[in-house]
Short mmCIF file of C-alpha atoms and ligand atoms in Angstrom, two decimals:
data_model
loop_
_atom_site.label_atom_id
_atom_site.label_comp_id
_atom_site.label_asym_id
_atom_site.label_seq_id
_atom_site.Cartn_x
_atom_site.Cartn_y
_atom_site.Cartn_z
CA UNK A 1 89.56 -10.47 -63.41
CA UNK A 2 91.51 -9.06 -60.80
CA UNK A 3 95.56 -8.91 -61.16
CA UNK A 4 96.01 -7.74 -57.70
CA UNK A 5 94.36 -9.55 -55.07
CA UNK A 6 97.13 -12.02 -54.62
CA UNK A 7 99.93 -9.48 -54.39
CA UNK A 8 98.39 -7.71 -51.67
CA UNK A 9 98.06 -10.93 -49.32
CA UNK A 10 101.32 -11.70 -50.45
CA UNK A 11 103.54 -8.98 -50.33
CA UNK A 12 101.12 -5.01 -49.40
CA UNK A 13 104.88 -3.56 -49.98
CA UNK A 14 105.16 -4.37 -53.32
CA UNK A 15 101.46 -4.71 -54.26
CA UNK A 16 101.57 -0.33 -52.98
CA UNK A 17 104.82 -0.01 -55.51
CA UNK A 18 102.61 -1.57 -57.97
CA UNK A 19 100.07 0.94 -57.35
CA UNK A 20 102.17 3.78 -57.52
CA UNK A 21 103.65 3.09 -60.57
CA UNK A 22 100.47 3.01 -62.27
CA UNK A 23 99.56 5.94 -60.93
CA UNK A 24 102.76 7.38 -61.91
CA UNK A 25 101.72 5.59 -65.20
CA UNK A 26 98.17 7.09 -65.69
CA UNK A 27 99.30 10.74 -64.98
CA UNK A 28 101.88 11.35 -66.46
CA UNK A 29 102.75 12.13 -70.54
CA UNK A 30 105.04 9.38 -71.30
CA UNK A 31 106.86 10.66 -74.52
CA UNK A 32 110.17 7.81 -74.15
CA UNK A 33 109.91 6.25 -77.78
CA UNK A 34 110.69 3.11 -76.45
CA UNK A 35 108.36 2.86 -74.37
CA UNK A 36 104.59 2.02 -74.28
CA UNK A 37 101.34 0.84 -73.06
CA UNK A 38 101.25 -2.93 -73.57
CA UNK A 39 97.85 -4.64 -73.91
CA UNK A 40 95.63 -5.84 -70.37
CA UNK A 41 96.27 -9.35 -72.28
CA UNK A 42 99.89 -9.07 -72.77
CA UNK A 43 99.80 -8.32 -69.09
CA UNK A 44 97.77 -10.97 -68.29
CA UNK A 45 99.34 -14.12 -70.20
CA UNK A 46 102.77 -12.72 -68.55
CA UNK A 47 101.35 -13.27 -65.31
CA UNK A 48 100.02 -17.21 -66.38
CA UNK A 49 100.50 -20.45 -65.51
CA UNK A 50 103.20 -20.54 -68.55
CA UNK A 51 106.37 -19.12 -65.98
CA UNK A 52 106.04 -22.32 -64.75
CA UNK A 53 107.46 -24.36 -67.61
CA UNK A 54 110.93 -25.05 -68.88
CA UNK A 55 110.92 -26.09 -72.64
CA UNK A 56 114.30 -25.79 -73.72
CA UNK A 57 114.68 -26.81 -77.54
CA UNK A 58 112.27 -25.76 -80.22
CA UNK A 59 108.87 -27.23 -80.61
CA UNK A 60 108.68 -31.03 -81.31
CA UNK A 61 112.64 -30.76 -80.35
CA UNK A 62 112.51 -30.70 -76.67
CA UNK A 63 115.44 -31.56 -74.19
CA UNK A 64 111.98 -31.88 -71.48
CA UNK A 65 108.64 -33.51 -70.88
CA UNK A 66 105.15 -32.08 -70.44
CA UNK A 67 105.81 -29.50 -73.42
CA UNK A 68 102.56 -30.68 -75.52
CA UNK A 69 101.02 -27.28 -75.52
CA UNK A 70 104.03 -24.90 -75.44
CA UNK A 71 104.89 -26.69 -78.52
CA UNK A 72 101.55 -25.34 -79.86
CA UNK A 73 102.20 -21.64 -78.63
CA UNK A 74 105.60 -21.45 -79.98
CA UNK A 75 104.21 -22.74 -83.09
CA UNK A 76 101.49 -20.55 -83.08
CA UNK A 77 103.79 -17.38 -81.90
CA UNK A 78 106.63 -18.84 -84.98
CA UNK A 79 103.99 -18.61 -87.90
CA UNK A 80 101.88 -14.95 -86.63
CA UNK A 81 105.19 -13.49 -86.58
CA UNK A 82 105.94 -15.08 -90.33
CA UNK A 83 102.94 -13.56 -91.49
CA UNK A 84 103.17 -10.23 -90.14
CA UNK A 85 106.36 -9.33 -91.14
CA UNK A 86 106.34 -11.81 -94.10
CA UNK A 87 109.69 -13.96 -92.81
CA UNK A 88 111.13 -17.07 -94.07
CA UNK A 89 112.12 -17.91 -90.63
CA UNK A 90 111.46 -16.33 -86.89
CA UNK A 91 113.11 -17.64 -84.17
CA UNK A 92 110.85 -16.29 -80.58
CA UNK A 93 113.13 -17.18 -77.82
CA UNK A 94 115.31 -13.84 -77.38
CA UNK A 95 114.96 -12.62 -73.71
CA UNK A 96 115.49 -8.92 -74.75
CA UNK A 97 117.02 -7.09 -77.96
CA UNK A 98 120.32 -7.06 -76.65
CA UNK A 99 120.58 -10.67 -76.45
CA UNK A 100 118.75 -11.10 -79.71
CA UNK A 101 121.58 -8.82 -81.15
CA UNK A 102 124.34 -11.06 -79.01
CA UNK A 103 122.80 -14.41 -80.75
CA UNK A 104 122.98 -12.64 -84.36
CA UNK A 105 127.00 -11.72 -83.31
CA UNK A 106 127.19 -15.73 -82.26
CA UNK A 107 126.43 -16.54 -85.26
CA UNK A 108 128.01 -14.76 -87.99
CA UNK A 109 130.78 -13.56 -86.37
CA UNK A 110 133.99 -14.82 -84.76
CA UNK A 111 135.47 -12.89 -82.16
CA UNK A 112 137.44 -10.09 -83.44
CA UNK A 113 135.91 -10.02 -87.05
CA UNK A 114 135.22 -6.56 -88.14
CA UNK A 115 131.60 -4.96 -88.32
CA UNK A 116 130.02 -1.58 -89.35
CA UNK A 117 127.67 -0.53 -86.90
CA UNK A 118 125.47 3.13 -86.36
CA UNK A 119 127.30 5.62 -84.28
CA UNK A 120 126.12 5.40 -80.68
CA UNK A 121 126.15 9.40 -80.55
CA UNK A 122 124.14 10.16 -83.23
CA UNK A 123 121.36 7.32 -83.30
CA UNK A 124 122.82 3.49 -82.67
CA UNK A 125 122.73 1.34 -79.82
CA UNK A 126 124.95 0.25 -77.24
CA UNK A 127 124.95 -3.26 -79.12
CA UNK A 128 125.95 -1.20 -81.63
CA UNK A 129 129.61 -1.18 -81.26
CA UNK A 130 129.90 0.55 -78.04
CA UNK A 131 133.61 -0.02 -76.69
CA UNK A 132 131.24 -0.63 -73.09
CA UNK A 133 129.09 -2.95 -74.65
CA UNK A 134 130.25 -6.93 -75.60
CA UNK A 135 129.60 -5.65 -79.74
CA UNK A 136 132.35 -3.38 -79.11
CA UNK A 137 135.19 -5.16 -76.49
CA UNK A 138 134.41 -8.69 -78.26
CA UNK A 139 134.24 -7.60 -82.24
CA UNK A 140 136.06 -4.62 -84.20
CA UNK A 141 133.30 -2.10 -84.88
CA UNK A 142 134.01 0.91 -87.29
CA UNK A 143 131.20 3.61 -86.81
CA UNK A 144 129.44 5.08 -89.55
CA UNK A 145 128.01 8.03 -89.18
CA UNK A 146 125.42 11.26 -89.97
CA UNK A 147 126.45 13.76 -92.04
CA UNK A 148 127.28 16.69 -89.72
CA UNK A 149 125.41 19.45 -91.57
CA UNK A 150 122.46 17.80 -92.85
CA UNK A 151 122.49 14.89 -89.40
CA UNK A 152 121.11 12.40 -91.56
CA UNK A 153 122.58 9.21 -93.18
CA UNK A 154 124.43 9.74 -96.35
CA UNK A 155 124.30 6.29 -98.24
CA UNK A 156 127.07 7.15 -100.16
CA UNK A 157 129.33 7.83 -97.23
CA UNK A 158 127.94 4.54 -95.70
CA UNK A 159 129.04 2.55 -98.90
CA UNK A 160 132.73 4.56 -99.22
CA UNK A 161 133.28 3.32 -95.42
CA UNK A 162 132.42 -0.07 -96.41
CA UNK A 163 134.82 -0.65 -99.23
CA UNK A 164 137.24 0.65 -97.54
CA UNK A 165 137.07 -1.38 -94.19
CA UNK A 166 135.85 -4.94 -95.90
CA UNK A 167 133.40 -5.79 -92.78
CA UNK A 168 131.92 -8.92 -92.76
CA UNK A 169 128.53 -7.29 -91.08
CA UNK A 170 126.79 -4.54 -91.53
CA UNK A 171 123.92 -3.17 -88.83
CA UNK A 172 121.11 -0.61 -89.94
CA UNK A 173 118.77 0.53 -87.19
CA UNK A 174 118.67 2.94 -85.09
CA UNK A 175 117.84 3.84 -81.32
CA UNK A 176 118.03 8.07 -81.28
CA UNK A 177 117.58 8.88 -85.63
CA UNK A 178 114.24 10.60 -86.42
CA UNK A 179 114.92 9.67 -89.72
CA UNK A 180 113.66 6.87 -92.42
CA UNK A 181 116.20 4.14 -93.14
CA UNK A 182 116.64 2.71 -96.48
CA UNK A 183 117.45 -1.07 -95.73
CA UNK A 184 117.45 -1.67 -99.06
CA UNK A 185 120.54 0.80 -100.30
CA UNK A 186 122.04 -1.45 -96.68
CA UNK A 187 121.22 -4.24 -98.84
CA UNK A 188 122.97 -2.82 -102.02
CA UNK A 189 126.18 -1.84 -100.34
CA UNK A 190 125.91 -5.48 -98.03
CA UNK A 191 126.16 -7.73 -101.40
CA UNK A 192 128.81 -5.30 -103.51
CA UNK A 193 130.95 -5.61 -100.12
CA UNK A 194 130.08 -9.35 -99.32
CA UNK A 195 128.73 -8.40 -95.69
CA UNK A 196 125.53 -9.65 -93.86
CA UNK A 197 122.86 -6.58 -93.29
CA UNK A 198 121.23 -6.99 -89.42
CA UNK A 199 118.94 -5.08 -89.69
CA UNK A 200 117.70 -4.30 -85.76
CA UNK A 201 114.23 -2.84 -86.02
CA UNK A 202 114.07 -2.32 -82.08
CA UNK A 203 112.48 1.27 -82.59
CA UNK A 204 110.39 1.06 -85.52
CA UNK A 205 108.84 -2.39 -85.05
CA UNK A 206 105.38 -0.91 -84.60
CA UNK A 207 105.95 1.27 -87.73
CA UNK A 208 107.06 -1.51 -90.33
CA UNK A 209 104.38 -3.86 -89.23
CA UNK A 210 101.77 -1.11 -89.36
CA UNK A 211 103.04 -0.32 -93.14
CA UNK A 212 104.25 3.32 -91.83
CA UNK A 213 107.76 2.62 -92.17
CA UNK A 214 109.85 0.28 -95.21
CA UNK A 215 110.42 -2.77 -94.05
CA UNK A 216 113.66 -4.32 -94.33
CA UNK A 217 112.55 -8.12 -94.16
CA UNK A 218 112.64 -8.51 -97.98
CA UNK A 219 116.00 -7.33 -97.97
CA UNK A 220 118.17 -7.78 -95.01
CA UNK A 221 119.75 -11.64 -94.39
CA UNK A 222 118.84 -11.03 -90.39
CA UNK A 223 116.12 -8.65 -88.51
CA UNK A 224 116.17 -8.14 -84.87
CA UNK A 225 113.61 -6.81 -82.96
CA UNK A 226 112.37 -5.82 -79.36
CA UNK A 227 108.37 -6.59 -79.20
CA UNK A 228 108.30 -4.29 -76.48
CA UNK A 229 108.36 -1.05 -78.25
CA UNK A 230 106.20 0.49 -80.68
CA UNK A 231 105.03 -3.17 -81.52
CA UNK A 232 103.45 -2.66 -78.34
CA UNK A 233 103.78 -6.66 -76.65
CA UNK A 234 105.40 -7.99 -74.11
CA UNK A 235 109.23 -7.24 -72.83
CA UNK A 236 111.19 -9.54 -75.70
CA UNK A 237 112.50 -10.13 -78.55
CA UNK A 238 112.65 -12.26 -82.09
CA UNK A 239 114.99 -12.40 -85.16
CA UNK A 240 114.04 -12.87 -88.33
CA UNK A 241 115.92 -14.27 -91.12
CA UNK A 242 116.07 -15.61 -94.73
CA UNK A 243 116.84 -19.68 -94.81
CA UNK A 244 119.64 -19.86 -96.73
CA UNK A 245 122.85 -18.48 -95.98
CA UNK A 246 124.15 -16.32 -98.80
CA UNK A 247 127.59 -16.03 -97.57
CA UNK A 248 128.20 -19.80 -96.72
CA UNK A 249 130.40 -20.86 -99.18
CA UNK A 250 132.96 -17.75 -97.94
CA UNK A 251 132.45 -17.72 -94.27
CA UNK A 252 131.15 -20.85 -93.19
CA UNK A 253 132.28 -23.51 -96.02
CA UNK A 254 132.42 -26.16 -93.47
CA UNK A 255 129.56 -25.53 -91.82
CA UNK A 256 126.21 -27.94 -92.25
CA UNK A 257 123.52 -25.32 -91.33
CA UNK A 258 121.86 -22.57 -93.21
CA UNK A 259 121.18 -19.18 -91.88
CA UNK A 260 118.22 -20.34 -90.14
CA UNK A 261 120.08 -23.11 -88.28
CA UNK A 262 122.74 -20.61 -87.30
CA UNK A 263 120.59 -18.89 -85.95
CA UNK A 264 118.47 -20.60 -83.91
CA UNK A 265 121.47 -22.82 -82.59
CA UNK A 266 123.10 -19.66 -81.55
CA UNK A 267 119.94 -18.82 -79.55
CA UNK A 268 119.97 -22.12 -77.97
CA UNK A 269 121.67 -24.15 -77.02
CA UNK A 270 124.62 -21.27 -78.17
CA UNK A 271 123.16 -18.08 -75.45
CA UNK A 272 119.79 -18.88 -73.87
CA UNK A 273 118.48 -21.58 -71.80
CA UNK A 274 114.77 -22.12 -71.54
CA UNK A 275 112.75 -19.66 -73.26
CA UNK A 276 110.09 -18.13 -71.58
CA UNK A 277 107.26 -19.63 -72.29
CA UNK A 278 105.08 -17.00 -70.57
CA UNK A 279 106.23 -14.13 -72.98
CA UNK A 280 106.36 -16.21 -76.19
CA UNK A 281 102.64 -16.53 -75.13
CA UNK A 282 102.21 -12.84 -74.56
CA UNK A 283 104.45 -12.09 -78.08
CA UNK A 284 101.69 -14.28 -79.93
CA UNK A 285 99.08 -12.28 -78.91
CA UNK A 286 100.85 -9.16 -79.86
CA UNK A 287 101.46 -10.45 -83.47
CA UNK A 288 97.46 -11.13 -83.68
CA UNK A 289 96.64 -7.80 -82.62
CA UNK A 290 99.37 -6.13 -84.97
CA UNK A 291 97.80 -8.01 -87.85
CA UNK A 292 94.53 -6.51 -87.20
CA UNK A 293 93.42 -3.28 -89.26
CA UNK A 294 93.41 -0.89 -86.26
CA UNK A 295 96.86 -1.64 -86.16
CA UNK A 296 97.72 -0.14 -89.18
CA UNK A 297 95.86 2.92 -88.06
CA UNK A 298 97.81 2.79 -84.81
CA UNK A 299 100.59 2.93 -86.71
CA UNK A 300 100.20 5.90 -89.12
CA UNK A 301 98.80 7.84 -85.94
CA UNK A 302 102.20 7.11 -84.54
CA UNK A 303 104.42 8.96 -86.82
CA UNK A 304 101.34 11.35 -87.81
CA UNK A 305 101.52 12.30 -84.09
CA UNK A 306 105.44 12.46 -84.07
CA UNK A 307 105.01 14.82 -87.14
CA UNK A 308 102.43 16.99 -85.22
CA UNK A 309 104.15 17.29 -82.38
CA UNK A 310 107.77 18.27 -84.34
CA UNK A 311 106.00 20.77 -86.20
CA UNK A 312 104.87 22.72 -83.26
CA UNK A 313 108.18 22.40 -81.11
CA UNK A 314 109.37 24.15 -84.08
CA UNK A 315 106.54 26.53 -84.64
CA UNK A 316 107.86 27.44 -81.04
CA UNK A 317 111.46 27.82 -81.60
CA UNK A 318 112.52 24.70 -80.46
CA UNK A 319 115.62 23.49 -82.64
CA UNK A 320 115.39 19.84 -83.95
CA UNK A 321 117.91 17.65 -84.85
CA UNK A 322 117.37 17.46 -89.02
CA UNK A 323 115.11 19.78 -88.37
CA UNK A 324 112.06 17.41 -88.52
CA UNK A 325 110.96 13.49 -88.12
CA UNK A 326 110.12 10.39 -90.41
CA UNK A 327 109.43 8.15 -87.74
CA UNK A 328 108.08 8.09 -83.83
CA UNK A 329 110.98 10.01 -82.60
CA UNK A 330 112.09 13.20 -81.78
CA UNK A 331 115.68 14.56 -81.38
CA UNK A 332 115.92 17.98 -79.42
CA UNK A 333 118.88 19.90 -79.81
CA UNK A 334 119.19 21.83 -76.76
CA UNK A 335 122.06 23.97 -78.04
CA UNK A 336 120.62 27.11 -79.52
CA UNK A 337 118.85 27.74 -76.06
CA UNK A 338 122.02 28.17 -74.56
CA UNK A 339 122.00 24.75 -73.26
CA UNK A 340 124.84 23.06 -74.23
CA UNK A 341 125.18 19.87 -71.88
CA UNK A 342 121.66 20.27 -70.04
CA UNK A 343 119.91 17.68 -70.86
CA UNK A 344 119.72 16.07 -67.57
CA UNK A 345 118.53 19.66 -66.00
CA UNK A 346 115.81 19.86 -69.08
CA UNK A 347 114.88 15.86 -68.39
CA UNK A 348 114.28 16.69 -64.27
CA UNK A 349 112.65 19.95 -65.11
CA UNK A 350 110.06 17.80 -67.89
CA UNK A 351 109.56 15.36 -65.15
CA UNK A 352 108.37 17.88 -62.75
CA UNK A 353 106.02 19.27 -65.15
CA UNK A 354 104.94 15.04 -65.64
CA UNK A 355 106.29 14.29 -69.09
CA UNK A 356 108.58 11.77 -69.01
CA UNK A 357 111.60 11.98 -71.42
CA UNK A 358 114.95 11.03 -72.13
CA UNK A 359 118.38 13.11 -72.03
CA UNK A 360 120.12 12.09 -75.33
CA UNK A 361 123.59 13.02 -76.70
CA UNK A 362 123.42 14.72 -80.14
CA UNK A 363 125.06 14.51 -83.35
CA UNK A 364 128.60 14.72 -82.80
CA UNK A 365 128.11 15.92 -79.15
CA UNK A 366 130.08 18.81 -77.77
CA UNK A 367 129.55 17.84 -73.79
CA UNK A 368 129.45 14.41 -72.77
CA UNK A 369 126.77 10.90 -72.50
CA UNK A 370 126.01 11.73 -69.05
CA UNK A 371 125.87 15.37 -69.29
CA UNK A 372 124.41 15.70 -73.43
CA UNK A 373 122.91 18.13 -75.45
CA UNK A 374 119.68 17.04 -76.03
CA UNK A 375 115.97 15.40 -75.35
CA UNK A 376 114.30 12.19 -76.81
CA UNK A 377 111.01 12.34 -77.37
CA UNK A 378 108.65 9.59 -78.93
CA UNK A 379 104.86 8.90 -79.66
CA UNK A 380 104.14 4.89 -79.52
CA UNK A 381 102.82 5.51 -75.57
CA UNK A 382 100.62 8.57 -75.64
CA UNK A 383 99.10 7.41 -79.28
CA UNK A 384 98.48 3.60 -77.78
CA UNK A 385 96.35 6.05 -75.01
CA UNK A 386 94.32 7.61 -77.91
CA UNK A 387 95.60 10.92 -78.06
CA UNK A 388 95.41 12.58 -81.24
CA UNK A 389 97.21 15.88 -83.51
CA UNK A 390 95.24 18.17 -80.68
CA UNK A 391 96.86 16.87 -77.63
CA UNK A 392 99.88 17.07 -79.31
CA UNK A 393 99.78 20.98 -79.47
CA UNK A 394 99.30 20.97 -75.88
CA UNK A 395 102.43 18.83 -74.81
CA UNK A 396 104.24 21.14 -77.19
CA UNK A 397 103.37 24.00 -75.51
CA UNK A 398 104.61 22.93 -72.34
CA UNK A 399 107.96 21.77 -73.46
CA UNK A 400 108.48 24.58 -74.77
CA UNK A 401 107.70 26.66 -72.00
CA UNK A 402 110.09 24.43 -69.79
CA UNK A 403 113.17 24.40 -72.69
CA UNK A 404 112.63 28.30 -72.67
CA UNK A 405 112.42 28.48 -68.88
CA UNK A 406 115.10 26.60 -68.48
CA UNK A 407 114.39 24.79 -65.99
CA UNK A 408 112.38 26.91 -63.86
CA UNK A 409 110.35 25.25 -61.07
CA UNK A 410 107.20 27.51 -61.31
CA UNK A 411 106.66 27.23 -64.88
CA UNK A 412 107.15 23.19 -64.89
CA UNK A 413 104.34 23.43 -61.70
CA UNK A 414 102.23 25.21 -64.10
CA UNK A 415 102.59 22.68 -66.92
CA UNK A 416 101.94 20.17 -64.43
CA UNK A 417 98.27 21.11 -63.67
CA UNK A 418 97.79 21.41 -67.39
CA UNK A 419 99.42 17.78 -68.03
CA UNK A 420 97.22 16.37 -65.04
CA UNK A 421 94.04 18.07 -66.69
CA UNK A 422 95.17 16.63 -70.33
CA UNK A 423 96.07 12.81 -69.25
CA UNK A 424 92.63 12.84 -66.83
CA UNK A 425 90.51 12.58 -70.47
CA UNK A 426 92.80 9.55 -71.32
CA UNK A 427 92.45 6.65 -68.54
CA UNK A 428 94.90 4.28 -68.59
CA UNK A 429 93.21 0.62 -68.79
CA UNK A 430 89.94 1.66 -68.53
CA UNK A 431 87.81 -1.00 -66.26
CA UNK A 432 90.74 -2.72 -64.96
CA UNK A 433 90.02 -3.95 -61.59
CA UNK A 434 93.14 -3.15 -60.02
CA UNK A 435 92.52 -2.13 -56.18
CA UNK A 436 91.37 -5.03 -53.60
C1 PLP B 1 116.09 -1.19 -77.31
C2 PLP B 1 117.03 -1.62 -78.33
C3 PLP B 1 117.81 -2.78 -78.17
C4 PLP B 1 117.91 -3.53 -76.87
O1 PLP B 1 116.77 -4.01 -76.34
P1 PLP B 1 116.71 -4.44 -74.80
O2 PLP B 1 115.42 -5.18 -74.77
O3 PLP B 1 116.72 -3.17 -74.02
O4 PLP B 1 117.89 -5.31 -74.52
C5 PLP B 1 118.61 -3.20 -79.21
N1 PLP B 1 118.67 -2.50 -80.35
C6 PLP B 1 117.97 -1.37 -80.55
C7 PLP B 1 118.07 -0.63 -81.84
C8 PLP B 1 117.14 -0.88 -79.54
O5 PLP B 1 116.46 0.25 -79.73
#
C-alpha cells in the first residue's frame, strides 16, 4: 500500500514536509522518552475511512446514526484495553493526556478543591498543578516533592504533606523522574487521608503493560494514560478506573453514578464531543500488539537499554540525576560541567550531532524552565528501531563528547557522521512504499 500517492496530487508542499520529516525521522537518534515509532498499522487505520464518522455517546448509546461498526471498535478497543492492563472499567475517548487528566479533575473535583500533585521541576507535568496550566489556576495544588540530596521520592515525606494539607486527590506519575513509583504506598497514604490516587501513567505505559514496571491499576481508584508513548499507538489517551466509587458517600452523597459513570460522563458529554473514531481504531490495535509476547520483550529492552545507556554516561563522567534509572528515562544534570542553565545550548549542540533530546529543569533548579540545568533522555524510540546494549555505548560516547565539548560545532559534526553511520543499520519502516 502506498500512504503517499494522494498527498502528492493533492498538496507536493506538504507531501515534501512529509518527506522530510521522515527523513529527519530515519537519521536521526531520537532519545525524547516520550516519543516513539508507532506501528505502519497505527499509521494506517489513522489515515482510514473512520475520520469520517461522528459517534458521540458510548457504544449502543449513540446521540447519531450509522454507528453499527464503531460500536464494534469501541467495544473491541474497551475490552483489549481491560485485559491488558487488567481494568474494571476503560473509558477510550480522551483526545490527548492532558484532557484525559482535565476529565479525571471534572470529575472528582470542584473548582478550588485542594490536590497533591508531583512537582513540575523535579518530574510532574504541567497538568500537574502548574500555576500555567488549568490543574493549577482552576484547583489548589500543593507540590510534593524529591528529596533534595537523594532526588528521589520519600514516601514518608509524601504521606507527612498529606495529613497535613487534607487533599481530596492525590496524583502519582511522573513526566522527568528516572525513578520507580510505588502506587501502592500512593494507595496507602490515599485511604489513611481519604483522597482519590490518579495515577497518570503517561511515561511508563509501555513499561507497566510490558510487566517492566508495577502497575498501579490494582491499586489506584483512576489511571490515566497517553497511548502515544512507550505504549507505542496512536496520539491519545484512556483512563482507567475501578467501578465503584470509594469516596461517594463523603464527596458525592447525592450523586447517582459510580466512579465509572463519573467518569465517562465527564468525558462526554462533560469535555469532549465526538471521539475519534479513527484513533480509537488505531488504540485497539495497539492494545493487541502490547498483549503479544514480543511486547513484553520490548518492554524489558526498554529500561534494559535506559540502564545501559546510564551506566556509560556515567562511566564517562556524566553526572545523573539520582545517579542512575529505574525506568526509560534519563535525567542529566548539567551542573558539574560547569553548565549551570545550558541546557538549551547542550539540546542545539545534540541536535547538530542528530540526537534529538530535550532541555529539562532539574531538581530544585538553580536557573530557570526556559534556560534549565539539564537533558532528558529516553529509550521507547531507538529500542522500538531494534537497537540493542551495543548501540547504546555508541550514543553514549557521543553525548559525552558534546556535554564535555560544550557545545562545540566540530565535535557535534564528528558525532554526526558516526550517528548517520549507526541509524543507517536501523531503517525506519522497512518496505514502506513511501515515494510516488
Ligand atoms: C505527556 C503527558 C501528559 C499529556 O499528554 P498530551 O497527550 O501531551 O496532552 C500528561 N501526563 C503525563 C504524566 C505526561 O507525561
Amino acid at each position: 500500500m502506498n500512504l503517499m500517492n494522494d498527498i502528492f496530487e493533492a498538496d507536493s508542499e506538504i507531501a515534501d514536509l512529509i518527506l522530510k520529516e521522515l527523513k529527519r525521522q530515519e537519521e536521526g537518534i531520537e532519545l525524547i522518552p516520550s516519543e516513539n515509532y508507532t506501528y505502519r498499522a497505527v499509521l494506517q487505520a489513522v489515515g482510514s475511512v473512520f475520520t469520517n464518522k461522528y459517534s458521540e455517546g458510548y457504544p449502543k448509546k449513540r446521540y447519531y446514526g450509522g454507528n453499527e461498526v464503531v460500536d464494534e471498535v469501541e467495544q473491541i478497543a474497551i475490552d483489549r484495553a481491560k485485559q491488558l492492563f487488567g481494568a474494571e472499567h476503560v473509558n477510550v475517548q480522551p483526545y490527548s493526556g492532558s484532557p484525559a487528566n482535565q476529565a479525571v479533575y471534572f470529575a472528582l473535583l470542584n473548582l478550588k478543591d485542594k490536590y497533591l500533585g508531583f512537582n513540575l521541576t523535579s518530574g510532574g507535568h504541567l497538568t500537574h498543578g502548574s500555576h500555567v496550566n488549568f490543574s493549577g489556576k482552576n484547583y489548589t495544588c500543593v507540590s510534593y516533592d524529591v528529596d533534595p540530596k537523594t532526588e528521589m521520592l520519600d514516601m514518608d515525606n509524601v504521606r507527612k504533606l498529606a495529613i497535613q494539607e487534607k487533599p481530596k486527590m492525590i496524583i502519582s506519575g511522573l513526566t522527568a523522574y528516572p525513578r520507580a513509583i510505588d502506587f501502592k504506598a500512593f494507595q496507602e497514604i490515599c485511604e489513611e487521608v481519604n483522597a482519590y490516587q490518579l495515577a497518570d501513567i503517561s511515561h511508563i505505559a509501555g513499561l507497566v503493560a510490558g510487566g517492566a514496571h508495577m502497575s498501579p491499576v490494582p491499586y489506584a481508584d483512576v489511571v490515566t494514560t497517553t497511548t502515544h508513548k512507550s505504549l507505542r499507538g496512536p496520539r491519545g489517551a484512556i483512563i482507567m478506573c475501578k467501578t465503584e466509587d470509594r469516596l461517594h458517600d463523603l464527596y458525592h452523597p447525592t450523586s447517582k453514578k459510580n466512579l465509572a459513570q463519573l467518569i465517562d460522563s465527564a468525558v462526554f458529554p462533560g469535555l469532549q464531543g465526538g471521539p475519534h473514531d479513527h484513533v480509537t481504531a488505531a488504540k485497539a490495535i495497539t492494545f493487541k500488539e502490547a498483549m503479544k509476547p514480543e511486547f513484553k520483550e520490548y518492554a524489558q529492552q526498554i529500561v534494559k537499554n535506559a540502564k545501559a545507556l546510564a551506566d556509560e554516561l556515567m562511566a564517562l563522567d556524566i553526572k545523573l540525576v539520582s545517579n542512575g534509572t529505574d525506568n526509560h528515562l534519563i535525567l542529566i544534570d548539567l551542573r558539574p560541567d560547569g553548565l549551570t542553565g545550558e541546557g538549551k545550548l547542550i539540546q542545539n549542540a545534540l541536535d547538530a550531532a542528530g540526537i534529538t533530546t530535550n532541555k529539562n529543569t532539574v531538581p530544585y533548579e538553580p536557573s530557570t524552565p526556559f534556560n534549565p540545568s539539564g537533558i532528558r533522555l529516553g529509550t521507547p524510540a531507538i529500542t522500538s528501531r531494534g537497537m540493542k546494549e551495543s548501540e547504546m555505548k555508541v550514543i553514549a560516547s557521543g553525548i559525552a563528547r558534546v556535554i564535555k565539548s560544550k557545545g562545540d560545532k566540530s565535535v557535534s559534526a564528528k558525532v554526526h557522521e558516526e550517528i548517520l553511520e549507526l541509524t543507517k543499520e536501523f531503517p525506519l519502516y522497512p518496505g514502506l512504499s513511501i515515494l510516488k
